PDB file of C-alpha atoms in Angstrom:
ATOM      1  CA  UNK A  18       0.000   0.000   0.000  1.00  0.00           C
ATOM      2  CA  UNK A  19       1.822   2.907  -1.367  1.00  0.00           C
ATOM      3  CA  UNK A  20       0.790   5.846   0.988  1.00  0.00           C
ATOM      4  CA  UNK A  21       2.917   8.588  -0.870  1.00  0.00           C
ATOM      5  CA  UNK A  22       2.824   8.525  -4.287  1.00  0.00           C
ATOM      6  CA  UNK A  23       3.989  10.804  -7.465  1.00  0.00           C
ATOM      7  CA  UNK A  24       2.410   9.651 -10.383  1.00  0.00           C
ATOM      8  CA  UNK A  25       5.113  11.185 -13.016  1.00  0.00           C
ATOM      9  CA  UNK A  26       8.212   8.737 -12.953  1.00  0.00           C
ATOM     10  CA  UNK A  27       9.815  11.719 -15.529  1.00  0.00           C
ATOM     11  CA  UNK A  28       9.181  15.310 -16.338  1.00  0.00           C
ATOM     12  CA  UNK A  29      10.866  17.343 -19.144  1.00  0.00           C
ATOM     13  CA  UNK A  30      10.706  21.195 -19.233  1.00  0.00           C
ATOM     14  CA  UNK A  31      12.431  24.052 -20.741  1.00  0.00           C
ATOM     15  CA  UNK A  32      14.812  25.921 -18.979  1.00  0.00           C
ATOM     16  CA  UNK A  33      13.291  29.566 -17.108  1.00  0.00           C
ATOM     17  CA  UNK A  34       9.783  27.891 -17.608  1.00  0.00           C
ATOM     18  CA  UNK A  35       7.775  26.605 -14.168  1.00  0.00           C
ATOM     19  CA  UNK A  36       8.648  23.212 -13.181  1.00  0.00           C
ATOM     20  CA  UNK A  37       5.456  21.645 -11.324  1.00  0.00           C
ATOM     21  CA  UNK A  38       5.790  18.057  -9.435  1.00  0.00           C
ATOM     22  CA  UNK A  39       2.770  16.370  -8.169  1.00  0.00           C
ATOM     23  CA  UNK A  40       2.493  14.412  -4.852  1.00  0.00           C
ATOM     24  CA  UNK A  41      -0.537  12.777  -3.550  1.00  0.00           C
ATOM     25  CA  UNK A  42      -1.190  10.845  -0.438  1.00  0.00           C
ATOM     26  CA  UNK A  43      -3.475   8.491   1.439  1.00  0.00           C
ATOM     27  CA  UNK A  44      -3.138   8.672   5.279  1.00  0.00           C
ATOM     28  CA  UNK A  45      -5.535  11.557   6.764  1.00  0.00           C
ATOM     29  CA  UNK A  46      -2.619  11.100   9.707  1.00  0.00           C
ATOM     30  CA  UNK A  47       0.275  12.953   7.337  1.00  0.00           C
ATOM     31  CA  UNK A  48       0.816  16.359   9.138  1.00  0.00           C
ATOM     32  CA  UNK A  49       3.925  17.509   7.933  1.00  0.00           C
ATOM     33  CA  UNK A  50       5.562  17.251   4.100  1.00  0.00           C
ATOM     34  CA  UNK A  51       8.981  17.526   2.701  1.00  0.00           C
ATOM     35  CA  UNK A  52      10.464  17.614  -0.652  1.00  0.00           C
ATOM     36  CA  UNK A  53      13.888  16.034  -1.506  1.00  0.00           C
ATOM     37  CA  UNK A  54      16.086  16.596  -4.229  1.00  0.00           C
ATOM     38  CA  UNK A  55      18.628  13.754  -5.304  1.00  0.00           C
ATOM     39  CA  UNK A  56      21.312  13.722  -7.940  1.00  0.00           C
ATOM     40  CA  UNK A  57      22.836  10.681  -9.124  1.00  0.00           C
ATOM     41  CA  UNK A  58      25.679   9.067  -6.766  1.00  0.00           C
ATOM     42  CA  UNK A  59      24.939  11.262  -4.327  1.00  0.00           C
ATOM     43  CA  UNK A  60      21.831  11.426  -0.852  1.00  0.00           C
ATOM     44  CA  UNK A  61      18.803  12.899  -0.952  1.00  0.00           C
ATOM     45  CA  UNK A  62      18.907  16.653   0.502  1.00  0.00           C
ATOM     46  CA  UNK A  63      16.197  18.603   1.855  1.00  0.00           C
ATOM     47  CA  UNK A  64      14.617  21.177  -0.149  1.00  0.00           C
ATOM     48  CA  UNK A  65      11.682  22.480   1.378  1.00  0.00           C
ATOM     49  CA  UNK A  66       8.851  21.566   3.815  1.00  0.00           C
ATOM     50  CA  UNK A  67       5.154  22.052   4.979  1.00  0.00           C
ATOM     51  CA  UNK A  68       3.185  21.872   7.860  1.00  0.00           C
ATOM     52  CA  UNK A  69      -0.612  21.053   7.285  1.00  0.00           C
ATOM     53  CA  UNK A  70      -1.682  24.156   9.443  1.00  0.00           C
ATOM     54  CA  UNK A  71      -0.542  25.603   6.103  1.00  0.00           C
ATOM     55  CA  UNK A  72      -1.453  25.427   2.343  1.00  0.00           C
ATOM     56  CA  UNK A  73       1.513  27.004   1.228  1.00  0.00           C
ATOM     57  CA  UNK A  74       5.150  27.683   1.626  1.00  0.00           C
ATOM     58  CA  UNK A  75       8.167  29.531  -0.394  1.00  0.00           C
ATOM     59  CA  UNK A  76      11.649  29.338  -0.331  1.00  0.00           C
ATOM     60  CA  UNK A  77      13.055  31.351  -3.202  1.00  0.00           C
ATOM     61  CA  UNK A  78      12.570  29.607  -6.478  1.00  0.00           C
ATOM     62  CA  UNK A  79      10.952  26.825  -4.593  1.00  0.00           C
ATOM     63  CA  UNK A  80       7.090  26.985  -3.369  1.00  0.00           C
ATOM     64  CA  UNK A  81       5.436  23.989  -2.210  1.00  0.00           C
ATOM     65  CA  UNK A  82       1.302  23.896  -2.438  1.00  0.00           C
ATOM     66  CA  UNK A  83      -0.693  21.736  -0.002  1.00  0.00           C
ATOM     67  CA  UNK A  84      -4.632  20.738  -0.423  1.00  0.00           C
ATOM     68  CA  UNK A  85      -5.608  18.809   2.162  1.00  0.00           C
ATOM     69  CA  UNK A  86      -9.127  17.805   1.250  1.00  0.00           C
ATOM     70  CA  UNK A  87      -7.579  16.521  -2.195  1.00  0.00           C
ATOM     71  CA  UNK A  88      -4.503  15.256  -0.069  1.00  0.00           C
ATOM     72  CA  UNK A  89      -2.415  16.698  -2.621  1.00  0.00           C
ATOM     73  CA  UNK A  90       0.800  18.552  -3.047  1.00  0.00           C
ATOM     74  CA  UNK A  91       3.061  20.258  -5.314  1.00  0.00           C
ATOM     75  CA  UNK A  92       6.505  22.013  -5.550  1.00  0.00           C
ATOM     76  CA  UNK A  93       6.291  24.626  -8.004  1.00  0.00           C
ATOM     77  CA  UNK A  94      10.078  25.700  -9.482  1.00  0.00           C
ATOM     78  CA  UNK A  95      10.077  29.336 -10.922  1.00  0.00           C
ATOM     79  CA  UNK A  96      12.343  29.820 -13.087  1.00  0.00           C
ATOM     80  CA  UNK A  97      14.043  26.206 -13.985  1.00  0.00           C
ATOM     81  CA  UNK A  98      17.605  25.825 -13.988  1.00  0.00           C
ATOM     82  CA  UNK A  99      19.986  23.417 -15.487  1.00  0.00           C
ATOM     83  CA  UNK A 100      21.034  22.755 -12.019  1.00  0.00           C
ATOM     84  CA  UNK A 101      17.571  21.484 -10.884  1.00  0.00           C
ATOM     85  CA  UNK A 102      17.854  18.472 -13.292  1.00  0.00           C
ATOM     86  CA  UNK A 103      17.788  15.571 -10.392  1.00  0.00           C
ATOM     87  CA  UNK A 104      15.428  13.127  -8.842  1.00  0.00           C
ATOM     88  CA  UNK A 105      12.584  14.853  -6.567  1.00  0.00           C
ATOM     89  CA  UNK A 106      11.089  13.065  -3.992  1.00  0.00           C
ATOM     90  CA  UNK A 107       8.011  13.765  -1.863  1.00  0.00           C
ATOM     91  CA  UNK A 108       7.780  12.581   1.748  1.00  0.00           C
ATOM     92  CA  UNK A 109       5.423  12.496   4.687  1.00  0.00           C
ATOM     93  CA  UNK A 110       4.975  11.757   8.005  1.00  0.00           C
ATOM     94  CA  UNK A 111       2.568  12.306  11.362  1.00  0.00           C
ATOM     95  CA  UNK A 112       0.189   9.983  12.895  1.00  0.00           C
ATOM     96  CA  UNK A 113       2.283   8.039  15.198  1.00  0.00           C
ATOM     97  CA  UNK A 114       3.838   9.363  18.656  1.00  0.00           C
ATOM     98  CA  UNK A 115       7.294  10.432  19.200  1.00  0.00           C
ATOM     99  CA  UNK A 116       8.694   9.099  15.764  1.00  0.00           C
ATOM    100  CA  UNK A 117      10.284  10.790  13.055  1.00  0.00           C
ATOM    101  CA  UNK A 118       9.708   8.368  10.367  1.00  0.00           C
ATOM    102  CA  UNK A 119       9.066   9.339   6.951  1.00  0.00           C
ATOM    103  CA  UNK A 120       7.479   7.985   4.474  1.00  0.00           C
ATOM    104  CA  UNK A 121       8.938   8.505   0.896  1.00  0.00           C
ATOM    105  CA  UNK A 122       6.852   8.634  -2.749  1.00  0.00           C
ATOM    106  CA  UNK A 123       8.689   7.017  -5.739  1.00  0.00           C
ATOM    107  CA  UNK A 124      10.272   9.964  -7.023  1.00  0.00           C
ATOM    108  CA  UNK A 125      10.031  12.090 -10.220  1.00  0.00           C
ATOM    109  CA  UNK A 126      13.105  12.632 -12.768  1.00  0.00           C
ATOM    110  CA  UNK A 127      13.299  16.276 -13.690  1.00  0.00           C
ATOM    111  CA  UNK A 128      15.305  17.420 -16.755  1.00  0.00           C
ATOM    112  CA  UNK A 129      15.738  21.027 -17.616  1.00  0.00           C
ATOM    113  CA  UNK A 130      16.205  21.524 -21.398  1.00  0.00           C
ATOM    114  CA  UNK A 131      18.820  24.511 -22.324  1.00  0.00           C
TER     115      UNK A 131
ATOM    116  CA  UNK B  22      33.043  18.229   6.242  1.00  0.00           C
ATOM    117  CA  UNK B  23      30.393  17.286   8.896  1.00  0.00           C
ATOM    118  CA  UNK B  24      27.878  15.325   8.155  1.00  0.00           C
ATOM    119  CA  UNK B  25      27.009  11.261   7.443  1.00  0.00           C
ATOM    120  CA  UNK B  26      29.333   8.717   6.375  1.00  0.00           C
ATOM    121  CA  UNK B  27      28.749   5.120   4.818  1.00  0.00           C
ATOM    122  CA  UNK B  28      31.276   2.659   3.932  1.00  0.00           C
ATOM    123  CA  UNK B  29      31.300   0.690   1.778  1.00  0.00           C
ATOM    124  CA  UNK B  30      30.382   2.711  -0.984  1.00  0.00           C
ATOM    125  CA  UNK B  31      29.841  -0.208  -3.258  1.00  0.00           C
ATOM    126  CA  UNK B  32      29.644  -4.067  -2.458  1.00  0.00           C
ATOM    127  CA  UNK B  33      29.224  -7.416  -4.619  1.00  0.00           C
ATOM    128  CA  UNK B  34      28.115  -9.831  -2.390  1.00  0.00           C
ATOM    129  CA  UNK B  35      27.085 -13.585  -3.156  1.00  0.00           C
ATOM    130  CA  UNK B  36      23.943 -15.440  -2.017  1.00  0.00           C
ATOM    131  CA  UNK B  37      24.380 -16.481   1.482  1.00  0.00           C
ATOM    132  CA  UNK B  38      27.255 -13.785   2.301  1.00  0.00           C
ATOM    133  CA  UNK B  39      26.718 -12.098   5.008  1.00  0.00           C
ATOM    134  CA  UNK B  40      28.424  -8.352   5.502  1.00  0.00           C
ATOM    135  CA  UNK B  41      27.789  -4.751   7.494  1.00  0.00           C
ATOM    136  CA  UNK B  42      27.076  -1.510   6.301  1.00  0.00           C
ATOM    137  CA  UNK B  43      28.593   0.874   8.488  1.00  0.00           C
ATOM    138  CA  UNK B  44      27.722   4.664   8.812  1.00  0.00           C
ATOM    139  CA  UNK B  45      28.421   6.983  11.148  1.00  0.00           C
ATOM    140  CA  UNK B  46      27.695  10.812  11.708  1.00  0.00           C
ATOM    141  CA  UNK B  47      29.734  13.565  13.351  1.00  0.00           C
ATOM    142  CA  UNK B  48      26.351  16.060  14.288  1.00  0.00           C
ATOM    143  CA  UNK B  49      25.832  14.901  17.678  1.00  0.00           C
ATOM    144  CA  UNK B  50      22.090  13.899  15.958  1.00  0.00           C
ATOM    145  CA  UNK B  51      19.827  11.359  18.663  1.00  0.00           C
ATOM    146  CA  UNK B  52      18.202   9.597  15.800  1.00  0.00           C
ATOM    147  CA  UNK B  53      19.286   7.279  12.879  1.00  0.00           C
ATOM    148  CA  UNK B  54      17.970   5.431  10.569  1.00  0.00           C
ATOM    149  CA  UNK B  55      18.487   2.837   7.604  1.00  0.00           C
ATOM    150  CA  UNK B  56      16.541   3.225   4.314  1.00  0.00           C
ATOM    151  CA  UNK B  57      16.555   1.144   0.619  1.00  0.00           C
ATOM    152  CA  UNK B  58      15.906   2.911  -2.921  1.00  0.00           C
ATOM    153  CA  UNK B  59      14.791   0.393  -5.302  1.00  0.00           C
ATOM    154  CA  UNK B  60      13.650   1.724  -8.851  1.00  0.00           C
ATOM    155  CA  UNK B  61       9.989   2.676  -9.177  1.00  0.00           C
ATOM    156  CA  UNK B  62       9.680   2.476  -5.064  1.00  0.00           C
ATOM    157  CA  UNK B  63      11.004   5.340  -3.638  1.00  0.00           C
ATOM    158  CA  UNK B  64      12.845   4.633  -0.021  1.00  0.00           C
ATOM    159  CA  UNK B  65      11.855   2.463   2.560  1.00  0.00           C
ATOM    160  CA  UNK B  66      12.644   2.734   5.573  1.00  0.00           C
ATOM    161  CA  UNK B  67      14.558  -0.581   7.205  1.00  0.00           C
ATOM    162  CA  UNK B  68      14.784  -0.183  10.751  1.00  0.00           C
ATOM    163  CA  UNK B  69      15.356   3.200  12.706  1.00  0.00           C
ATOM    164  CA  UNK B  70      17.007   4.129  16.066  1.00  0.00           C
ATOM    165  CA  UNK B  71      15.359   7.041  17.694  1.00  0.00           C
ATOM    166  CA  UNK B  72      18.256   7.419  20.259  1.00  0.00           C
ATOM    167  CA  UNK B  73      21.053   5.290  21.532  1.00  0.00           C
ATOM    168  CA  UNK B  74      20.476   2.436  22.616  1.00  0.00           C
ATOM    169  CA  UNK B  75      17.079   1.457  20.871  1.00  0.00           C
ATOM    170  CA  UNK B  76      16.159   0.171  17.719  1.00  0.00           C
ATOM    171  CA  UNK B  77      12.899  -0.125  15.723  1.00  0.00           C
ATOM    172  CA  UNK B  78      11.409  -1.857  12.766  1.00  0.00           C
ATOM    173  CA  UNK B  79      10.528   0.228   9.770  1.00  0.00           C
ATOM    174  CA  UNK B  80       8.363  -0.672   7.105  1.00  0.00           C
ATOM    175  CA  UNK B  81      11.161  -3.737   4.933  1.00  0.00           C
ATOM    176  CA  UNK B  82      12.919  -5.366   8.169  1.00  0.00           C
ATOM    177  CA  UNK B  83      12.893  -8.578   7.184  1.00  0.00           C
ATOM    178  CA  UNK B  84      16.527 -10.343   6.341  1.00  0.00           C
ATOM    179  CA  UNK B  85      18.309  -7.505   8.248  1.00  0.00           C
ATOM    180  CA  UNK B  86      19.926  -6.579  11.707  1.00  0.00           C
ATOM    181  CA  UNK B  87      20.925  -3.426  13.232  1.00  0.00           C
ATOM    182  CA  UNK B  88      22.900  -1.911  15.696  1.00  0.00           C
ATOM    183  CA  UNK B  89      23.284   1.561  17.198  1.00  0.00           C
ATOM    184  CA  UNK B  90      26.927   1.095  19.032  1.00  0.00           C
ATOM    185  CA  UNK B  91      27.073   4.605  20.173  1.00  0.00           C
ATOM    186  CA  UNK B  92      25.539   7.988  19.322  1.00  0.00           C
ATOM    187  CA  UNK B  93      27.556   8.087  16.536  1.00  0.00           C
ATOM    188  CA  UNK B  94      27.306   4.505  14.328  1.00  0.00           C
ATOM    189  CA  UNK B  95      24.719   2.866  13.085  1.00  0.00           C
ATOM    190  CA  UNK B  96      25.307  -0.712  11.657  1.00  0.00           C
ATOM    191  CA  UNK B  97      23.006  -2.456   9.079  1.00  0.00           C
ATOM    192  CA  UNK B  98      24.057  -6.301   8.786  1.00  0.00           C
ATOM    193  CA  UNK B  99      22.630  -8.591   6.593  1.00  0.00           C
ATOM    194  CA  UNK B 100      23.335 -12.036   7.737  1.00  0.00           C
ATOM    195  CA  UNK B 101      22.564 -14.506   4.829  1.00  0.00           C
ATOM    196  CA  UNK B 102      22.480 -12.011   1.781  1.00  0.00           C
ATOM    197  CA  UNK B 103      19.569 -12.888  -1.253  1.00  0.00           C
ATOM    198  CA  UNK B 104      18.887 -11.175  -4.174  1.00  0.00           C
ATOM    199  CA  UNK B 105      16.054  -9.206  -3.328  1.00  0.00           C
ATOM    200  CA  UNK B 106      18.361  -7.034  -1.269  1.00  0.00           C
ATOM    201  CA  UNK B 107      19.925  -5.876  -4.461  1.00  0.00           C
ATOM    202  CA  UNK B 108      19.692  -2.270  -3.492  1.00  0.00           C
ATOM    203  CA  UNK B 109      20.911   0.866  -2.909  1.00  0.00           C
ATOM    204  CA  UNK B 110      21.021   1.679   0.906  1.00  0.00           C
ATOM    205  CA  UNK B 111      20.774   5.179   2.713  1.00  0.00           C
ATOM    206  CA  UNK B 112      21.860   5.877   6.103  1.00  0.00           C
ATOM    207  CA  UNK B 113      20.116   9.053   7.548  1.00  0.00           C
ATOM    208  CA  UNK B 114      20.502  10.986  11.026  1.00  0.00           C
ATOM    209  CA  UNK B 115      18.247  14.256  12.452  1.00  0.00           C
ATOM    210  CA  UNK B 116      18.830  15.809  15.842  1.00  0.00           C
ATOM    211  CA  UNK B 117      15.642  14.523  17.490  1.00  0.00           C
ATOM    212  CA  UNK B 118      12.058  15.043  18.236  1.00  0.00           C
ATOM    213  CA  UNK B 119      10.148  18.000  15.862  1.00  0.00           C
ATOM    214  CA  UNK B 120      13.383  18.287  13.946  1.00  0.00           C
ATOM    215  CA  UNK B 121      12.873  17.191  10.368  1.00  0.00           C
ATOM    216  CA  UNK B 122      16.369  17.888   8.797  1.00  0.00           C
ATOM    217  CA  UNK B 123      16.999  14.467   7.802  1.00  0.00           C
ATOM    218  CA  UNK B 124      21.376  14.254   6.905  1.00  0.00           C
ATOM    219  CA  UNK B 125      21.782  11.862   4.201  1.00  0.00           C
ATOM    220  CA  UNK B 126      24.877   9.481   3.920  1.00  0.00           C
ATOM    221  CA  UNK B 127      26.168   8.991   0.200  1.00  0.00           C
ATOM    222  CA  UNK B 128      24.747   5.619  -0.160  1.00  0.00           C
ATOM    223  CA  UNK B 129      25.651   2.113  -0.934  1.00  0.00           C
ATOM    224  CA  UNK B 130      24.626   0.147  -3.349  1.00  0.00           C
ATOM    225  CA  UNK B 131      24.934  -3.605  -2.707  1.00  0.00           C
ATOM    226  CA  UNK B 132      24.486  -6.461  -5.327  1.00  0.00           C
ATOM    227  CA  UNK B 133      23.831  -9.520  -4.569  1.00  0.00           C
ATOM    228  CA  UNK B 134      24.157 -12.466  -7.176  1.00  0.00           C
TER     229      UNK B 134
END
């Protein structure tokens, strides 16, 4: 039972054009969101995060959308970069006490196109 | 640089091996933990330790042991290696409770044939 899930394995998109990556989830529980970004060889390192007191937060280039009654998020990239070309990964956790476990979608492949 | 360190960074291995991943951080973070990345299924998390001296199951436990030595290493030992463990293996740390800056290791990606 996947409870994190990003539907787009890949996603191409020309370069200073809005990059948007889709995350949706199942457990009501979820209370807190986080967006990785991996390139290859190397960890995953955090990007940005959201509570679920919010529906949106913005780091820069980087703004992450949450819908709660659709149990749906999404980083929005404005502009794209060459350098954003990685793996993205949306995670979640909440529900249980005292952990810090998160659970992890499947990832999307972003290329930026010069 | 401070952060999390895993060793091996690669590893053939052959059915029935057994072998430890080692990785240890330098942060002074209470909790670590062990996740896989297999293509198409993100990363799942193996087994966690919330602070020294305990250990959890995560969500894929099954065919592997762990132990936190000290604040600082975490050890993921498989003890009879099989294929399905083909993977590539991510040690993680955060300080503690309501932090959420999960530290990364580099990986390692184990083979088994």
């Amino acid at each position: 039972d996947q409870q994190v899930k990003q539907n787009s394995p890949s996603l191409s998109v020309q370069e200073g054009r809005i990059s948007i990556l889709n995350c949706d989830y199942t457990n009501s529980m979820f209370d807190y969101f986080l967006w990785y970004k991996k390139y290859p060889a190397e960890g995953p390192t955090f990007l940005i995060s959201i509570s679920s007191i919010k529906d949106k937060n913005e780091d820069g280039r980087f703004t992450v959308f949450l819908n709660k009654s659709a149990k749906h998020l999404s980083l929005h990239i404005v502009p794209s970069q060459p350098g954003d070309s990685a793996v993205y990964f949306c995670a979640a956790s909440g529900g249980e006490k005292g952990a810090q476990k998160l659970v992890f979608g499947q990832g999307t492949r972003l290329t930026i196109n010069p | 640089n401070a952060g999390v360190t895993q060793t091996p960074k690669f590893q053939v291995l052959k059915t029935g091996q057994s072998m430890t991943l080692q990785c240890a951080q330098d942060m002074n973070h209470n909790s670590m933990y062990w996740y896989r990345q297999d293509p198409g299924m993100g990363l799942r998390l193996i087994y966690y330790s919330a602070s020294e001296g305990t250990t959890d199951k995560g969500e894929v436990p099954n065919g592997y042991n762990v132990s936190r030595l000290n604040k600082r290493e975490f050890s993921l030992r498989l003890e009879s290696a099989a294929p399905s463990q083909t993977s590539v293996y991510f040690c993680a740390s955060t300080p503690g409770w309501g932090d959420w800056g999960y530290t990364f290791g580099s990986g390692t990606r184990l083979t088994v044939v």
